[in-house]
Coordinates of N, CA and C in Angstrom, one line a residue:
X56 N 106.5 65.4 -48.0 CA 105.4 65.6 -48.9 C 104.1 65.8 -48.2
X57 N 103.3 66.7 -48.6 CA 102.1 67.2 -48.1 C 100.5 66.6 -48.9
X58 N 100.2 66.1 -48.5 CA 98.8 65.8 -49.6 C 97.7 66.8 -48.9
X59 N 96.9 67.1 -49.8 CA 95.9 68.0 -49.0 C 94.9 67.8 -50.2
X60 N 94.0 67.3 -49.9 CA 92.5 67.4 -50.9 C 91.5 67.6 -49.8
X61 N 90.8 68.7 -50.2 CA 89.6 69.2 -49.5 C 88.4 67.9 -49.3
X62 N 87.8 67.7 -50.4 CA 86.7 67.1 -50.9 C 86.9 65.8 -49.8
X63 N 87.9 65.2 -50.3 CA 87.8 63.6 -49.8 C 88.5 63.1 -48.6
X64 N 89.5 64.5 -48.0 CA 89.8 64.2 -46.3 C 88.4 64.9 -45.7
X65 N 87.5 65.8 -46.2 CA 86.4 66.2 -45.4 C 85.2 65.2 -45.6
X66 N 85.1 64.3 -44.4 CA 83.9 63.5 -44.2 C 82.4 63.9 -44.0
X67 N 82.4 65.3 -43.4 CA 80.9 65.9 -43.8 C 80.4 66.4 -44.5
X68 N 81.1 66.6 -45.6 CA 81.0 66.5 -47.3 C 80.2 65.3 -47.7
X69 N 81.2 63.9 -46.9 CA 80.0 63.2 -47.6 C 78.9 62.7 -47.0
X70 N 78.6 63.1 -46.2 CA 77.5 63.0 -45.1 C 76.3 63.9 -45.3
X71 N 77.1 64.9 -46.0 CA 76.1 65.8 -46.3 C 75.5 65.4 -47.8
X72 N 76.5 65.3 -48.7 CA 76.1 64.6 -50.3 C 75.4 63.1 -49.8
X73 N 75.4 62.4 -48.9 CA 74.3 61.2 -48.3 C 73.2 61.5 -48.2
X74 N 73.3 62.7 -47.3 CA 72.0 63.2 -47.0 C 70.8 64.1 -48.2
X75 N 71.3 64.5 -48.9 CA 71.0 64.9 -50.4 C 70.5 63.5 -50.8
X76 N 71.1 63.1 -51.4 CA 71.1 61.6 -51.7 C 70.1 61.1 -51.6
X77 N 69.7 60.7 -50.3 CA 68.4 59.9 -49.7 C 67.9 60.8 -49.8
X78 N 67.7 62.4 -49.9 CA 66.2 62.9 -49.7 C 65.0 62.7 -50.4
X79 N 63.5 62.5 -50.2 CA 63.1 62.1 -50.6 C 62.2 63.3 -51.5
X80 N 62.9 64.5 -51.5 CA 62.0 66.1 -52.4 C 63.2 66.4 -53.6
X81 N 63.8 65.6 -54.2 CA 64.4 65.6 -55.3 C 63.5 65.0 -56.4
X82 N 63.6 66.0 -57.4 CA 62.5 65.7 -58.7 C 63.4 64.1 -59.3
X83 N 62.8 63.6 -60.2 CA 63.7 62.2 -60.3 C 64.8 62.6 -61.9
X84 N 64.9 64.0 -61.9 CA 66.4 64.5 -62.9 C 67.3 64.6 -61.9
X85 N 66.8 65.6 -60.6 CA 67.9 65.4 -59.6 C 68.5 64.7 -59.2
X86 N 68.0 63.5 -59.0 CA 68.0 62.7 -57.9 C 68.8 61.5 -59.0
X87 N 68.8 61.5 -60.6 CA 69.5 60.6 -61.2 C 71.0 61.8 -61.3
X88 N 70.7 62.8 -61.5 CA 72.4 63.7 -61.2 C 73.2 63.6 -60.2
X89 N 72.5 63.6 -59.1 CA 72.7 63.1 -57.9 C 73.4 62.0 -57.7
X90 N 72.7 61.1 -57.8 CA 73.2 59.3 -57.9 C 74.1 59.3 -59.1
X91 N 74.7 60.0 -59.4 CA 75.4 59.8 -60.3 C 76.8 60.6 -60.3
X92 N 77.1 61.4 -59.2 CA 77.8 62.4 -59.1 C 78.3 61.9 -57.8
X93 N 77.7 61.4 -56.5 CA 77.8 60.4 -55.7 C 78.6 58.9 -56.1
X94 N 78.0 58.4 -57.1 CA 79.0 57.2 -57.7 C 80.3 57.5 -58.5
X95 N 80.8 58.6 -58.7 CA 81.7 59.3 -59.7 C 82.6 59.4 -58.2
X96 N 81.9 60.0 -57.2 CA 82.8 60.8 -56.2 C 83.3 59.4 -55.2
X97 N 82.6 58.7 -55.5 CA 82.8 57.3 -54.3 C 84.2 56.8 -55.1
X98 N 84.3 56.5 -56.3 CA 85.5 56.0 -57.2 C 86.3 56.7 -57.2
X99 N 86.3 57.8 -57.1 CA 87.6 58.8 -56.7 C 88.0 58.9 -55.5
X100 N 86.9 58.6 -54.5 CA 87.3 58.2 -53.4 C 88.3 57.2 -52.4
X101 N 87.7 56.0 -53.7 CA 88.4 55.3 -53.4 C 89.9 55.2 -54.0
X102 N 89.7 55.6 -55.1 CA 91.3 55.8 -55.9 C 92.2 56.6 -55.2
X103 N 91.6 57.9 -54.3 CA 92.5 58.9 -53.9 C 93.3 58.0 -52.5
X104 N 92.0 57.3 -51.6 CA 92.2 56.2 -50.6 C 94.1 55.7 -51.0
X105 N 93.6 55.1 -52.5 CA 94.6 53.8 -52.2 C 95.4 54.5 -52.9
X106 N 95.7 55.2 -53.3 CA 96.9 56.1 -53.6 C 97.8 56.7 -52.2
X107 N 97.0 57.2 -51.9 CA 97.2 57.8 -50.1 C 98.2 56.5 -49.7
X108 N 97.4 55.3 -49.3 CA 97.8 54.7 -48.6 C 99.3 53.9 -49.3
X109 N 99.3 54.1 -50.8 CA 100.2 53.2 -51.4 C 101.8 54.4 -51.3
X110 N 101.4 55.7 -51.1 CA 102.3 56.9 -51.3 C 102.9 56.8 -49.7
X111 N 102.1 56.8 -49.1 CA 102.6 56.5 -47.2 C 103.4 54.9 -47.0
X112 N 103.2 54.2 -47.6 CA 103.3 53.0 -47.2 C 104.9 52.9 -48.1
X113 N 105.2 53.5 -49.1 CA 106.6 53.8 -49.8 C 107.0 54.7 -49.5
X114 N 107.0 55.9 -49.1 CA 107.8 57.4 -48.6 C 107.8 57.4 -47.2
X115 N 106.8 56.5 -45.9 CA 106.8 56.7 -45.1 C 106.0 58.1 -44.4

């Protein structure tokens, strides 16, 4: 079996959505889209995480 997700095996994706994040020339509509799009992506993050690890840890 192959898993392949772009978004969430690429970590300068979120380094880069970090750095958006903290900037401080985001109007404050951005910057609540932002923070909000970031907390959506972190829970999928972590869902995809423990799926990953629970699909390896049973199929090997």
């Amino acid at each position: 079996m192959k898993i392949k997700n772009v978004i969430f095996e690429n970590k300068q994706y979120f380094e880069t959505i970090g750095k958006i994040h903290s900037s401080d020339q985001l109007s404050v509509m951005d910057a609540y889209r932002i923070n909000r799009l970031v907390k959506k992506l972190n829970e999928l993050n972590t869902e995809y995480d423990e799926l990953k690890k629970k699909i390896f840890t049973q199929y090997g």
